[in-house]
Short mmCIF file of C-alpha atoms in Angstrom, two decimals:
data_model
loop_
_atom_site.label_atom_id
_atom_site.label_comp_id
_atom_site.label_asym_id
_atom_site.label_seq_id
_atom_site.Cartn_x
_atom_site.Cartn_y
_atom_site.Cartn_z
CA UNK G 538 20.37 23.66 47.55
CA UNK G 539 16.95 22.56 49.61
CA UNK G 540 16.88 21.63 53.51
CA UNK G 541 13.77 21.27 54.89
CA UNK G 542 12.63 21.73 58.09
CA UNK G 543 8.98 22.19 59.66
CA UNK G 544 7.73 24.07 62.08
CA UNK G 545 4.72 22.41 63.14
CA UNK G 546 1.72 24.35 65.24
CA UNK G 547 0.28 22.26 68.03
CA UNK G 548 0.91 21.37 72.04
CA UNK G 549 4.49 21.29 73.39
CA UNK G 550 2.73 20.99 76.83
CA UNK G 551 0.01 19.54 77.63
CA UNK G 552 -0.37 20.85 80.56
CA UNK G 553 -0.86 24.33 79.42
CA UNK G 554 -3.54 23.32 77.17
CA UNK G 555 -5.86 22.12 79.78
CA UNK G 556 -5.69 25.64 81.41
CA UNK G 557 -6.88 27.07 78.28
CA UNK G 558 -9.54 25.04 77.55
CA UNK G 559 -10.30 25.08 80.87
CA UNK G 560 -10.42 20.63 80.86
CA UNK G 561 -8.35 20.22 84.03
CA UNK G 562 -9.23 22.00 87.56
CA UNK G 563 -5.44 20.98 88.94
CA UNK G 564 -4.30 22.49 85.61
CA UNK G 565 -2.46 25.04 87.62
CA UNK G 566 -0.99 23.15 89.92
CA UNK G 567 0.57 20.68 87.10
CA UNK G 568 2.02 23.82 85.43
CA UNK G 569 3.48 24.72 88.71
CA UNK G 570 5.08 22.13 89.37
CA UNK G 571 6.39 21.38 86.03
CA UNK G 572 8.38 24.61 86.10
CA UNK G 573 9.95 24.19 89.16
CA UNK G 574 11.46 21.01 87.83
CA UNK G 575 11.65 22.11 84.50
CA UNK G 576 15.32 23.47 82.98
CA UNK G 577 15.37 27.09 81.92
CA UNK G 578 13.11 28.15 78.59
CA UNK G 579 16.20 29.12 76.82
CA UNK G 580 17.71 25.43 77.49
CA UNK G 581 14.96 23.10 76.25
CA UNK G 582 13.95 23.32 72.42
CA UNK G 583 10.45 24.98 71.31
CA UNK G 584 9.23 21.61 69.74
CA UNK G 585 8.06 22.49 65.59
CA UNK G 586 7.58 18.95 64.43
CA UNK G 587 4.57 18.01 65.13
CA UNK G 588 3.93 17.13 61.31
CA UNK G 589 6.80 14.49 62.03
CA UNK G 590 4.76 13.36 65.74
CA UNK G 591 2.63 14.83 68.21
CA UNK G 592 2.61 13.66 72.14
CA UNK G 593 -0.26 11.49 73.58
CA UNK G 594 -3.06 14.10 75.12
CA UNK G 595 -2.95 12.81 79.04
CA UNK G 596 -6.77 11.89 78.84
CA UNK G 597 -5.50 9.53 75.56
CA UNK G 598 -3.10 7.62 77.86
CA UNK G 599 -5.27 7.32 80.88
CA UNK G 600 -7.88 5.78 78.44
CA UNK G 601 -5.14 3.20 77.72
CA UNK G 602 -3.62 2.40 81.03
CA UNK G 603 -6.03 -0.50 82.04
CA UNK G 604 -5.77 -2.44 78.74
CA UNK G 605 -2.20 -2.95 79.53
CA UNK G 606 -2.66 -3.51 83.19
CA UNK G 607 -6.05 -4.93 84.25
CA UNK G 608 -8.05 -5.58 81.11
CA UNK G 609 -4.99 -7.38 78.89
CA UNK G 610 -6.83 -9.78 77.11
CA UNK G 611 -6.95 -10.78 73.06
CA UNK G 612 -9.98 -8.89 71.34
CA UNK G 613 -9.91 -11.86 69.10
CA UNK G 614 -10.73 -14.68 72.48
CA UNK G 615 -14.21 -15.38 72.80
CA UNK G 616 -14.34 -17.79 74.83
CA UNK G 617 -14.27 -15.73 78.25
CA UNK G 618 -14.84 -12.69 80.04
CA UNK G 619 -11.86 -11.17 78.83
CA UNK G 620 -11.74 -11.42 75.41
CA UNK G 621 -15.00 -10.08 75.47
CA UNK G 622 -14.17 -6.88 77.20
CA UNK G 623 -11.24 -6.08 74.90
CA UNK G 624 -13.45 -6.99 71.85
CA UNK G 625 -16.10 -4.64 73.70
CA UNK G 626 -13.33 -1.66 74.10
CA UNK G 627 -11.89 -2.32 70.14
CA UNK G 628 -15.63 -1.86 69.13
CA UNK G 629 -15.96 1.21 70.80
CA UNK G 630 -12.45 2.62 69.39
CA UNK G 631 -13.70 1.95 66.42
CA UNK G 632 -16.84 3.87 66.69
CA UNK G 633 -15.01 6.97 68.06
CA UNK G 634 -12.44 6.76 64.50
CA UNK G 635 -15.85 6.53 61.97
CA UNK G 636 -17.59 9.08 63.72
CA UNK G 637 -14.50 11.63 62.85
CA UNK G 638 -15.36 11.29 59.66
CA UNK G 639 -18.70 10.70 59.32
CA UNK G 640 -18.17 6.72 58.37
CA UNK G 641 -19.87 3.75 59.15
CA UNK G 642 -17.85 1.72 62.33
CA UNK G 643 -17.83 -1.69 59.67
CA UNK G 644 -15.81 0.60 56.98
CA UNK G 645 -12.79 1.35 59.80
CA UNK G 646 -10.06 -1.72 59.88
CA UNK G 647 -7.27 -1.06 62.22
CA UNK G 648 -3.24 -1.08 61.12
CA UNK G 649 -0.14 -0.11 62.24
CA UNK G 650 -0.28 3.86 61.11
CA UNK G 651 -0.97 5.37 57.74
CA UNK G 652 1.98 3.75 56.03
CA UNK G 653 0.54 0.66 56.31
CA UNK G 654 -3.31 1.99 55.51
CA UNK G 655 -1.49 3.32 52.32
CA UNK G 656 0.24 0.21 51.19
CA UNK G 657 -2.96 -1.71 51.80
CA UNK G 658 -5.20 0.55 49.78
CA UNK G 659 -2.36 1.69 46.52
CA UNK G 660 -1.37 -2.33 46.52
CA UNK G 661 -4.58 -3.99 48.02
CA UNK G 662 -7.03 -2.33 45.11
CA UNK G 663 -4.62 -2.67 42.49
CA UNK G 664 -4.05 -6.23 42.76
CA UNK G 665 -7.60 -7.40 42.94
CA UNK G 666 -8.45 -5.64 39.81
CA UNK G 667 -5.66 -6.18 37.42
CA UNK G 668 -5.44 -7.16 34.95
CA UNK G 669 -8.17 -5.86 33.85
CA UNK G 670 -6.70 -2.53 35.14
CA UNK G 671 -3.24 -2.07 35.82
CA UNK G 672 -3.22 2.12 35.62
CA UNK G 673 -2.95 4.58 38.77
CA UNK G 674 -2.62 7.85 39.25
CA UNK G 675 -0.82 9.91 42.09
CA UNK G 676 0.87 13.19 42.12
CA UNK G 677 4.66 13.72 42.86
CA UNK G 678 4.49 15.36 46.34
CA UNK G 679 2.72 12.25 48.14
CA UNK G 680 4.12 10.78 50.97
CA UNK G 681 7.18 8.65 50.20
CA UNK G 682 4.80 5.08 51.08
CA UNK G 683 2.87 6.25 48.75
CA UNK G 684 5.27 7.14 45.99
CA UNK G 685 7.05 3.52 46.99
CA UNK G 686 4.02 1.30 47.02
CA UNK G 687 3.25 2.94 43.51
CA UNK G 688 7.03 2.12 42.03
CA UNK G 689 6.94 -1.68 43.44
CA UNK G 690 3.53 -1.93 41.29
CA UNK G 691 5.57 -0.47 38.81
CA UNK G 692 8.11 -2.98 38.91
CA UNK G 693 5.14 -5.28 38.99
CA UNK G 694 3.72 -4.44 34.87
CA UNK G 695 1.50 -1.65 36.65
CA UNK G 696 2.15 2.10 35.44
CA UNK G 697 1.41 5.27 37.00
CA UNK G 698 0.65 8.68 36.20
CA UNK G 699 2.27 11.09 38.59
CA UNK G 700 0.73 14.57 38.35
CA UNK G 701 2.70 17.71 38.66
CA UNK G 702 1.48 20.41 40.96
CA UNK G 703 2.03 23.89 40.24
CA UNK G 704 3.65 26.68 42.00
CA UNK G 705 1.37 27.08 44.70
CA UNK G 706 1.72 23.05 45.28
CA UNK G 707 -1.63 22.30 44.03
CA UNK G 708 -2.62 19.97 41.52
CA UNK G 709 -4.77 20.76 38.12
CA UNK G 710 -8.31 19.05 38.41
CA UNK G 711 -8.09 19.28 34.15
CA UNK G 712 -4.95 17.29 34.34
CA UNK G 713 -6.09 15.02 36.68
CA UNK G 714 -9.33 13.87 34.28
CA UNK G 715 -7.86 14.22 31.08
CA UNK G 716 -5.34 11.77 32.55
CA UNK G 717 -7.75 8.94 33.43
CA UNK G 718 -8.00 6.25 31.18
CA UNK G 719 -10.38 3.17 30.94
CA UNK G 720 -8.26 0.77 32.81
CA UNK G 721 -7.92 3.47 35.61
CA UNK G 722 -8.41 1.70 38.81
CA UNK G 723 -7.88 4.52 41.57
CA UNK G 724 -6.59 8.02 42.15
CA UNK G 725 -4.45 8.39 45.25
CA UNK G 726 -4.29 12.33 46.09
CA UNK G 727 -3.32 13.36 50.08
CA UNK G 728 -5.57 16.18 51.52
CA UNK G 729 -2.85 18.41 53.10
CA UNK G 730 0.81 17.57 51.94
CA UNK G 731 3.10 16.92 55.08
CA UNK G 732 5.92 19.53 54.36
CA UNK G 733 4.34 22.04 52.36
CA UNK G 734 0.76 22.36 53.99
CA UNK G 735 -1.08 22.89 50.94
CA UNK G 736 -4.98 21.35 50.85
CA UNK G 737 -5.77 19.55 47.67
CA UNK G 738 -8.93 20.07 46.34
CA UNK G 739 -10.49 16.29 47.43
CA UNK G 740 -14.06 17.57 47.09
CA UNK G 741 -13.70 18.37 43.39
CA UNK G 742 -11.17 14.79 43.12
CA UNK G 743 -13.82 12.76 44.42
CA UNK G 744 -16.86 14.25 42.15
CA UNK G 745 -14.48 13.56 39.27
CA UNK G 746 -13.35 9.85 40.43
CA UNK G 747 -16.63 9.15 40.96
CA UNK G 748 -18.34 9.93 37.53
CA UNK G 749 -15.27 8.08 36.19
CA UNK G 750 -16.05 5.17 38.01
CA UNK G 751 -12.63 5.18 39.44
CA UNK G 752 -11.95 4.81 43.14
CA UNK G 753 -10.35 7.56 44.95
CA UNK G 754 -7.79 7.29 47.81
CA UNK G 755 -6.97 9.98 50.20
CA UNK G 756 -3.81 10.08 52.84
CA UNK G 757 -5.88 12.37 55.83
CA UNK G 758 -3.10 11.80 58.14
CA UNK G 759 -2.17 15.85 58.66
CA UNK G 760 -5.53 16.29 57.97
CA UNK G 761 -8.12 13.89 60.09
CA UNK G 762 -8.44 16.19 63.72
CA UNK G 763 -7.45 19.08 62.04
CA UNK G 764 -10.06 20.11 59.82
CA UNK G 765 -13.54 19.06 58.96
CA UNK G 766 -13.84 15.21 57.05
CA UNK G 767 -16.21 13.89 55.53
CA UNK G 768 -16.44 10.73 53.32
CA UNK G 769 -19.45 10.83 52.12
CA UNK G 770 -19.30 15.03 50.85
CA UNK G 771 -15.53 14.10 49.57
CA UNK G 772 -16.84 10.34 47.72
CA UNK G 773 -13.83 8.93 49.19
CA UNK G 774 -13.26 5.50 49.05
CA UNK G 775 -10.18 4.56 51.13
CA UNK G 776 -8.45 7.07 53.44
CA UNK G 777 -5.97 6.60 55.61
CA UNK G 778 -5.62 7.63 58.95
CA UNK G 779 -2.48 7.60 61.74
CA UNK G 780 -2.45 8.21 65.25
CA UNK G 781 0.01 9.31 66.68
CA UNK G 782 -1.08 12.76 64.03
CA UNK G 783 -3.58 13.63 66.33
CA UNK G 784 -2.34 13.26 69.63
CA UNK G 785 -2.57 9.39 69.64
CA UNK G 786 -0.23 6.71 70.60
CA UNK G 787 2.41 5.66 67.85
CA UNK G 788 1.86 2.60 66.21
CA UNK G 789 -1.37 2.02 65.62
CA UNK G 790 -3.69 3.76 62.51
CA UNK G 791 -6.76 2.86 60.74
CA UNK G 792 -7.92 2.36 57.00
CA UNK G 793 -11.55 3.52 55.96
CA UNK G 794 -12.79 1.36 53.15
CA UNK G 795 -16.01 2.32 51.36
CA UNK G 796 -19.06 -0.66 51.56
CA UNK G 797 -21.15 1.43 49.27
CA UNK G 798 -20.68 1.39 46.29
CA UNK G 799 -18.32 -1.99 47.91
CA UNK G 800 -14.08 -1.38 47.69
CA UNK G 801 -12.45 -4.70 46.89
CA UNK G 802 -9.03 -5.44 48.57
CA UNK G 803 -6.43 -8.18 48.03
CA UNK G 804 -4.68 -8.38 51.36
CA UNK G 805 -1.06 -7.51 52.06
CA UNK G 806 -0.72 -9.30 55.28
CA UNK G 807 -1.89 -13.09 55.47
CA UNK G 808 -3.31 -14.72 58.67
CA UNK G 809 -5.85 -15.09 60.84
CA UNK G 810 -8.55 -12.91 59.02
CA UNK G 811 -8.62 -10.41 61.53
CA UNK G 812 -10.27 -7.03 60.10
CA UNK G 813 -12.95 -8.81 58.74
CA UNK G 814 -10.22 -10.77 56.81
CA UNK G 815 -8.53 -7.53 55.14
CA UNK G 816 -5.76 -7.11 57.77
CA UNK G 817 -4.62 -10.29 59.77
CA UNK G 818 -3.00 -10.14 62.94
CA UNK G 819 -3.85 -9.40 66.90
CA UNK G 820 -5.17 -5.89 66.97
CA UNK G 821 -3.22 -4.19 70.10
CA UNK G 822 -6.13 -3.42 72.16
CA UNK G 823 -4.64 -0.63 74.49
CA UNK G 824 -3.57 1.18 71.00
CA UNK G 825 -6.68 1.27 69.64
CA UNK G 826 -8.50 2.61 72.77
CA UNK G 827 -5.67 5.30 72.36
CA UNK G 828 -6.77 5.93 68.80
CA UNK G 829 -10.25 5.96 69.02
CA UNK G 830 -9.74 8.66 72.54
CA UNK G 831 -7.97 10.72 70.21
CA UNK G 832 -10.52 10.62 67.38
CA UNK G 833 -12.96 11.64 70.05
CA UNK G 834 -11.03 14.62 71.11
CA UNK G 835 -10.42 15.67 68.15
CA UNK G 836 -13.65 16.34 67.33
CA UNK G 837 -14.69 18.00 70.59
CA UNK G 838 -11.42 20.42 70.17
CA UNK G 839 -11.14 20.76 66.83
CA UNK G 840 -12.68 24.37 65.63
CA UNK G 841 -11.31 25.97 68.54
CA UNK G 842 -7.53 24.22 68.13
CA UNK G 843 -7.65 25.45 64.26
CA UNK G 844 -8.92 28.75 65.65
CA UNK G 845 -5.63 28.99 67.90
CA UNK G 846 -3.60 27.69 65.58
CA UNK G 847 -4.31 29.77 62.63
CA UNK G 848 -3.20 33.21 65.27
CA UNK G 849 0.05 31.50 65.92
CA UNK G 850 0.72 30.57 62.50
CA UNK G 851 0.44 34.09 61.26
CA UNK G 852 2.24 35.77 64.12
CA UNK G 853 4.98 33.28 63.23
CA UNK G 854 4.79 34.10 59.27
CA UNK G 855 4.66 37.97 60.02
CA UNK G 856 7.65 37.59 62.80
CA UNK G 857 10.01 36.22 60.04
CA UNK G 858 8.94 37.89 57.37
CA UNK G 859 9.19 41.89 58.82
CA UNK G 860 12.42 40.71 60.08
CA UNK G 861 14.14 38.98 57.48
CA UNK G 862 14.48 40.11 53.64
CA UNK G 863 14.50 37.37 50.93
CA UNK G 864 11.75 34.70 52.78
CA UNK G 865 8.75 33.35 50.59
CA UNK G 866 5.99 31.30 52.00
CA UNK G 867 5.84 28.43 49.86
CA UNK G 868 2.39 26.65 48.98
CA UNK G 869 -0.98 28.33 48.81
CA UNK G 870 -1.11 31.27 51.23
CA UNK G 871 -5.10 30.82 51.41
CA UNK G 872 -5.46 26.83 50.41
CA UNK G 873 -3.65 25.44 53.17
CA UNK G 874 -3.56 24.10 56.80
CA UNK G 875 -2.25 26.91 58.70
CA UNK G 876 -0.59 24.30 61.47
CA UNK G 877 2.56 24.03 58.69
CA UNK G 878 4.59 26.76 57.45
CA UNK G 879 6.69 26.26 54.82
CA UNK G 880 9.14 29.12 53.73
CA UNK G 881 12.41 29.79 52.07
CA UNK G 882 15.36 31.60 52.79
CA UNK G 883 17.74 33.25 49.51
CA UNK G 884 21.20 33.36 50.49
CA UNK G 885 21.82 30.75 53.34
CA UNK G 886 22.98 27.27 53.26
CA UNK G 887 20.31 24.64 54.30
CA UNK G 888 22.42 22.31 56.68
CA UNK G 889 24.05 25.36 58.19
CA UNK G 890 20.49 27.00 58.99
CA UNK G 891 19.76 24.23 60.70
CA UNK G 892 22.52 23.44 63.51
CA UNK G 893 22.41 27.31 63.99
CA UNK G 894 18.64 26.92 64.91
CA UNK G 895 19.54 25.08 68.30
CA UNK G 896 16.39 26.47 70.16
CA UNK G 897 14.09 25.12 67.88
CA UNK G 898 13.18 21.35 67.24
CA UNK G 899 13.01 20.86 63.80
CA UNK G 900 13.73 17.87 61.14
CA UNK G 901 14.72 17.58 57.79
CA UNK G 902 12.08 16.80 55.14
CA UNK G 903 12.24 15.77 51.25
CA UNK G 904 14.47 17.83 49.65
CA UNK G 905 12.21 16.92 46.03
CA UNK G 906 9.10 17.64 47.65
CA UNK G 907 9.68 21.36 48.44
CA UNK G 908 12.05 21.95 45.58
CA UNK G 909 9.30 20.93 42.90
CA UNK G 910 7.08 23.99 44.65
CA UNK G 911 9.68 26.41 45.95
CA UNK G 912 11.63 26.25 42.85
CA UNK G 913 8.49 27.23 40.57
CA UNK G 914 7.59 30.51 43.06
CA UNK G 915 11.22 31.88 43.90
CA UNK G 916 11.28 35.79 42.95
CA UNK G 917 15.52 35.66 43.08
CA UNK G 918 17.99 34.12 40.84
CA UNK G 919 18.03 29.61 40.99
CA UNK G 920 21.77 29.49 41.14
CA UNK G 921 21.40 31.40 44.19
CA UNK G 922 21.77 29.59 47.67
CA UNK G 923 18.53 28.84 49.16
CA UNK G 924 17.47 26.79 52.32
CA UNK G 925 13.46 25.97 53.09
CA UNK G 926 11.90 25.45 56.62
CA UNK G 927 8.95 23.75 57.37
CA UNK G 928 7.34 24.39 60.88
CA UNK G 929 4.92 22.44 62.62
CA UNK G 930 3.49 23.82 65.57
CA UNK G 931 1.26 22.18 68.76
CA UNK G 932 -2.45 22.98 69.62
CA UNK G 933 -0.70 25.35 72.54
CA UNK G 934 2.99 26.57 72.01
CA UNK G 935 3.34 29.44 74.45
CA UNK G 936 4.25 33.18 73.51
CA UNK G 937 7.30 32.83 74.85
CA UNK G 938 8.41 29.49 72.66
CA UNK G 939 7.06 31.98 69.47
CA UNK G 940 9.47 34.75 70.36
CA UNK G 941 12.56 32.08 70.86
CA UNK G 942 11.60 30.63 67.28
CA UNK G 943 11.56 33.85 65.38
CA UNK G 944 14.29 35.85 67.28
CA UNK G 945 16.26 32.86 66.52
CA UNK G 946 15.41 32.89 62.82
CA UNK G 947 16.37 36.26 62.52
CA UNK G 948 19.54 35.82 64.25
CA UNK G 949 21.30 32.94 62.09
CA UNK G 950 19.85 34.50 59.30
#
């Protein structure tokens, strides 16, 4: 039996990480006060999801305020003086998102998160090009909007190819070309799995989709802020993009779609031909600012947040595992995005780990995503009881939060 939970490595409080940076002169002071007021440590949860969310950086919220306050207008007016500065502000969000990953600002359309960037790429590229080609490829650990958006074409006369992965959660570039066909129309691989961590080899992907003359798809949301992308070295051709991932506001995401050679896209949303007629609908100015601050940030921050985070992921992995017999770190131990630790416990029910761990903020993941890469690397018997958790941690969990986590580990277990 498989529960998953992650423990995801980035900022519980903000606060902090402004005295670490050094960002914020009344830093201090903020910290002070926030622990006067605050309950006691051992009565507020250490906060490992950040795979699931991650809070809006201050700076991303202040960058926001006056869009819904002063500066309200409809990006899409332009017939006055307020339109024009929301249009203005949009533009620049925009900007801030292609720069991230080394895009042009025309290639970025705006949506609601990456669920929606991912049902507009799978759905929008498959339906202009059928039926000339009505074959896709994926692998079985996606996300579940992608897995979904690829079962409704399905349903649709479409098929699929869904590519194992093996034990260390990675997929087999072989398999991947020997299983593209002529009426291949895109490859849709993520480029770090959300529960298990693991980075998929994109570079290689994209040099094979593109002497195949098949587009290629990527899901960046755990990746985009978090380590270095790059469109043009990966050949991408749509990526996705969410952001409340990287510190953003929820709600709001963003879609890159290759000019050059040109991505074609049927539309999944009808209307006004916003998006430069790929995504209709008002875009929430105040949302995007947020996105586009975060995008900005994250490229500042980002080598020195992966720096931090890589420490506190392997003071967490060495914490458990000295402590506790009969753990295995699932995924990759070298190919992966040290922010999310995946491991398994032999001999402990899943559900039961996780009301024990009251401490600790987790959630429960796909039980078929980690099974299909914990099951192939387990050194113990399968019939045995086993129970996988997935942490997540925040640009700047404190020492203290790391010792709560693992003594509690240790204890229920």
């Amino acid at each position: 039996m498989f529960r998953n939970i992650t423990f995801s490595l980035r900022n519980f409080r903000l606060s902090i990480r402004y005295i670490k940076r050094g960002l914020c002169a009344e830093a201090e002071l903020l910290v002070a006060d926030d622990e006067k007021m605050s309950p006691p440590t051992d009565l507020r949860p250490v906060y490992f999801d950040v795979q699931a969310t991650t809070p809006v950086d201050p700076r991303v919220l202040d960058a926001m305020l006056p869009y819904y306050v002063c500066t309200f207008g409809n990006p899409h007016s332009r017939t006055h003086a307020y339109g024009w500065l929301c249009e203005g502000a949009v533009e620049k969000a925009r900007k801030q998102v292609a720069r991230l990953i080394n895009a042009d600002p025309k290639e970025i359309i705006f949506t609601s998160g990456a669920t929606e960037s991912n049902n507009l790429a799978i759905k929008g590229v498959a339906n202009f090009y059928a039926p000339k080609k009505k074959h896709l490829i994926t692998t079985q650990t996606e996300h579940k909007c992608v897995l979904d958006s690829c079962r409704v074409l399905e349903s649709r006369g479409f098929e699929v190819t869904y590519l194992p992965v093996g034990k260390n959660g990675i997929i087999d570039l072989e398999t991947l070309e020997n299983s593209i066909r002529p009426d291949t129309t895109l490859v849709s691989v993520m480029a770090v799995n959300n529960e298990i961590g693991v980075l998929q080899p994109i570079h290689e992907i994209g040099k094979i989709c593109r002497s195949k003359s098949v587009f290629f798809h990527t899901d960046i949301a755990q990746a985009c802020g978090k380590i270095p992308i790059d469109v043009n070295k990966i050949n991408a051709d749509l990526m996705s993009i969410s952001g409340h991932k990287i510190y953003g506001p929820q709600g709001v995401g963003a879609l890159y779609v290759r000019r050059r050679p040109r991505v074609r896209l049927e539309p999944i949303i009808n209307g006004g031909g916003q998006e430069r007629g790929l995504r209709s609908g008002t875009l929430p100015t105040a949302l995007t600012v947020g996105l586009g601050a975060a995008c900005e940030i994250a490229a500042e921050e980002m080598q020195a947040d992966h720096e931090h985070i890589s420490r506190l992921s392997q003071r967490l992995i060495d914490g458990i595992m000295t402590r506790v017999s009969h753990v295995f770190l699932n995924g990759d131990p070298v190919k992966r995005y040290p922010g999310c630790v995946n491991m398994s416990f032999a001999c402990v029910e899943g559900e039961s780990l996780l009301m024990a761990l009251k401490n600790v903020a987790l959630s429960s993941g796909s039980e078929i995503i980690t099974f299909r890469v914990a099951s192939a690397s387990f050194r113990f018997n399968p019939d045995e009881l086993v129970s996988t958790l997935y942490l997540s941690c925040v640009v700047v969990t404190l020492s203290s939060d790391f010792r709560i986590s693992i003594k509690s580990s240790c204890f229920v277990h």
